[in-house]
RNA sequence: GCGCCUGUAGCUCAGUCGGAUAGAGCAACCGCCUUCUAAGCGGUAGGCCGCAGGUUCGAUUCCUGCCAGGCGCACCA
């Protein structure tokens, strides 16, 4: 990590300075001073470059008038060379305007840090297990899975950027009743028999059955259960491989494909039972083995081993969680569909039963439903009927970039509607293109700059020349990126990156229309041209970094 | 019945660790290409931030209750 990266940004410096001033104002100010102070960027330009309401917040605990506190801060800040003015407004807001020459700092930092600009250390060294999708290997990935494929992958990138050590994991339910139904469905399809009522019915089952027979004609010679199991095992491998290849082409990669079956190898499950027993929350009732999750707020206790001796689903859940913790993960993130929100209570309680802090060690994200519209109508999803929209079909319709971007741009806890027609359009209403276009536009300008002899780069910043309102806005927006990344990581909300990048693209487009970057006609290249081109270069870098956190490409031409 | 999520502009949605005139895109209307990508930019218009209380100097944001919609509440996986 370069020196420029570890050095503080200007707003961090100023907020640290304010806290310093407040702590030093001891005789007058006796109340407790907060650890952190976030300077906000005011919406209104008249309120300066940065603003804080700290004086208002401290008025009550200190017993001082807010304006009085504001004056203390003002007096302490005004001597700084990087600050042009400090104004007190209204009841006690403090509005800070930076010196023009100091605003070049962020551009320097971007050009030095390049791809690493935006990275931070709020999650430094934290080991995170990020589990997502975890679809049954009994069919293709559908829309709900696709939302997680995009959001989960992006969250992994964001957490990594914040300093966390992230392991992406896909939990494969490769044992149990569903697998057996899958095998029976494939078998009946291959033999031209009626499908089991509660089996899998999609058209993909026929295709898969054919593929199995073609590749393994010997299964037809088997019979009964042996044949069912062969269909199951071969089908499982093919289906899993299909999911893996689709995810690969979607740009979502996993570090570990974790087999549920493996939880029962080498007595690991027995070990987990012993661990939970030793913590005192396991009991026997009616011949079954239970975990007393109600000790920690779950609405009912959960069966792990059923009275017939078979494993309940929760048995695997508990062993899997213990596996994650024993593999050294501090934070286990689960990404679940809305229909699984009932799991939150039991997973948190499970962690507590294991002696962990459910608020810290377990983080569960619940993703609401995704609907898809085409031609003004909802495309219905029905796995049973076999008319599911798969990840592949979505990508076929709109492409990887548009699919990923759109799925990430909304908070996961709100239901979302994807309109295929909009995603295919190339206008403002399609935010993917809006952002990518900004990047491509900058690249075009920079190509032209070289042609007309305008030089640009870290030695061509000339911050004192960038006095236009649009330039100030753009520089300010660039400086926000590291905070946005840190916030997205802490809140587990990658959509914040998408929204930021849209905002930045908008600011750039406005700059572009008001500030001519390159010389007009026979005008000769000046330092202002170089300064603006350099600002363009920095903007392109930040847009590219933001898009990279979303797993979306930043094209140089469109 | 109990629990989780949602309710912001005509539509699709952001925002809020409580702050200064509530944001974007679309749709409507009016403008901007003889020079850097118009896949762009500017402007007009559009809001009891679901309803009612509470806490606060200040609430769209926090708390409580209600209303509406979505999704769950197995010795299924």
PDB file of C-alpha atoms (C1' of nucleotides) in Angstrom, chain A residues 44 51 53 56 93 95 178 286 300 303 306-307 313 341 343 411 413-414 426 428-429 433-434 437 440-441 444 448 495-496 499 510 512-513 516 558, chain B residues 3-6 12-17 19-23 25-27 35-42 56-57 70-77:
ATOM      1  CA  UNK A  44     -26.910  23.422  -1.090  1.00  0.00           C
ATOM      2  CA  UNK A  51     -20.877  20.929   6.821  1.00  0.00           C
ATOM      3  CA  UNK A  53     -24.175  19.923  12.889  1.00  0.00           C
ATOM      4  CA  UNK A  56     -26.156  21.519  17.677  1.00  0.00           C
ATOM      5  CA  UNK A  93     -24.507  24.675  11.451  1.00  0.00           C
ATOM      6  CA  UNK A  95     -20.169  25.401   6.857  1.00  0.00           C
ATOM      7  CA  UNK A 178     -34.684 -33.547  -2.958  1.00  0.00           C
ATOM      8  CA  UNK A 286     -40.099 -38.308  21.743  1.00  0.00           C
ATOM      9  CA  UNK A 300     -39.648 -23.005  18.754  1.00  0.00           C
ATOM     10  CA  UNK A 303     -35.176 -30.992  15.617  1.00  0.00           C
ATOM     11  CA  UNK A 306     -35.617 -37.175  13.798  1.00  0.00           C
ATOM     12  CA  UNK A 307     -37.136 -40.002  15.815  1.00  0.00           C
ATOM     13  CA  UNK A 313     -32.401 -30.227   7.545  1.00  0.00           C
ATOM     14  CA  UNK A 341     -36.735 -15.334   6.428  1.00  0.00           C
ATOM     15  CA  UNK A 343     -34.441 -18.913   9.278  1.00  0.00           C
ATOM     16  CA  UNK A 411     -31.397  -2.665  -1.721  1.00  0.00           C
ATOM     17  CA  UNK A 413     -34.805  -5.999   1.128  1.00  0.00           C
ATOM     18  CA  UNK A 414     -37.072  -4.372  -1.410  1.00  0.00           C
ATOM     19  CA  UNK A 426     -29.783   2.989 -24.626  1.00  0.00           C
ATOM     20  CA  UNK A 428     -31.040   7.871 -19.571  1.00  0.00           C
ATOM     21  CA  UNK A 429     -33.644   5.503 -18.258  1.00  0.00           C
ATOM     22  CA  UNK A 433     -25.570   2.746 -20.080  1.00  0.00           C
ATOM     23  CA  UNK A 434     -25.681   6.132 -18.431  1.00  0.00           C
ATOM     24  CA  UNK A 437     -21.362   6.086 -21.390  1.00  0.00           C
ATOM     25  CA  UNK A 440     -16.545   5.874 -22.678  1.00  0.00           C
ATOM     26  CA  UNK A 441     -17.040   9.580 -23.215  1.00  0.00           C
ATOM     27  CA  UNK A 444     -12.862   9.535 -26.149  1.00  0.00           C
ATOM     28  CA  UNK A 448      -8.548  13.322 -28.620  1.00  0.00           C
ATOM     29  CA  UNK A 495     -26.273  -0.901  -4.082  1.00  0.00           C
ATOM     30  CA  UNK A 496     -24.708   2.211  -2.582  1.00  0.00           C
ATOM     31  CA  UNK A 499     -26.046   4.823  -6.761  1.00  0.00           C
ATOM     32  CA  UNK A 510     -22.914  18.204 -16.431  1.00  0.00           C
ATOM     33  CA  UNK A 512     -18.752  18.028 -19.750  1.00  0.00           C
ATOM     34  CA  UNK A 513     -21.527  20.164 -21.127  1.00  0.00           C
ATOM     35  CA  UNK A 516     -14.976  22.542 -22.610  1.00  0.00           C
ATOM     36  CA  UNK A 558     -19.510   2.591 -27.005  1.00  0.00           C
TER      37      UNK A 558
ATOM     38  C1'   G B   3     -43.111 -12.926  12.884  1.00  0.00           C
ATOM     39  C1'   C B   4     -40.095 -10.500   8.859  1.00  0.00           C
ATOM     40  C1'   C B   5     -40.087  -6.927   4.703  1.00  0.00           C
ATOM     41  C1'   U B   6     -42.370  -2.828   2.194  1.00  0.00           C
ATOM     42  C1'   U B  12     -40.117   2.806 -11.329  1.00  0.00           C
ATOM     43  C1'   C B  13     -37.268   3.872  -7.229  1.00  0.00           C
ATOM     44  C1'   A B  14     -33.086   6.482  -4.182  1.00  0.00           C
ATOM     45  C1'   G B  15     -32.281   9.090   0.455  1.00  0.00           C
ATOM     46  C1'   U B  16     -32.557   9.420   6.298  1.00  0.00           C
ATOM     47  C1'   C B  17     -26.192   6.887  12.151  1.00  0.00           C
ATOM     48  C1'   G B  19     -30.790  18.666  10.771  1.00  0.00           C
ATOM     49  C1'   A B  20     -30.941  23.948   6.918  1.00  0.00           C
ATOM     50  C1'   U B  21     -35.678  24.770   0.455  1.00  0.00           C
ATOM     51  C1'   A B  22     -37.255  16.105   0.199  1.00  0.00           C
ATOM     52  C1'   G B  23     -33.880  13.646  -4.869  1.00  0.00           C
ATOM     53  C1'   G B  25     -34.942   8.572 -14.171  1.00  0.00           C
ATOM     54  C1'   C B  26     -39.338   7.841 -17.003  1.00  0.00           C
ATOM     55  C1'   A B  27     -43.936   9.884 -18.649  1.00  0.00           C
ATOM     56  C1'   U B  35     -15.794  21.492 -33.319  1.00  0.00           C
ATOM     57  C1'   C B  36     -14.251  16.887 -27.164  1.00  0.00           C
ATOM     58  C1'   U B  37     -19.351  10.454 -28.037  1.00  0.00           C
ATOM     59  C1'   A B  38     -26.965  14.164 -28.051  1.00  0.00           C
ATOM     60  C1'   A B  39     -26.410   6.558 -25.312  1.00  0.00           C
ATOM     61  C1'   G B  40     -25.678  13.736 -23.358  1.00  0.00           C
ATOM     62  C1'   C B  41     -27.237  18.714 -21.073  1.00  0.00           C
ATOM     63  C1'   G B  42     -30.629  22.787 -19.310  1.00  0.00           C
ATOM     64  C1'   U B  56     -36.700  16.146  20.430  1.00  0.00           C
ATOM     65  C1'   C B  57     -34.552  22.819  19.746  1.00  0.00           C
ATOM     66  C1'   G B  70     -45.692  -9.032  -0.104  1.00  0.00           C
ATOM     67  C1'   C B  71     -43.570 -13.294   2.347  1.00  0.00           C
ATOM     68  C1'   G B  72     -43.167 -16.878   6.202  1.00  0.00           C
ATOM     69  C1'   C B  73     -44.692 -19.745  10.647  1.00  0.00           C
ATOM     70  C1'   A B  74     -43.071 -28.917   9.758  1.00  0.00           C
ATOM     71  C1'   C B  75     -39.649 -34.637  13.411  1.00  0.00           C
ATOM     72  C1'   C B  76     -40.168 -30.784   4.345  1.00  0.00           C
ATOM     73  C1'   A B  77     -35.700 -29.648   2.097  1.00  0.00           C
TER      74        A B  77
END
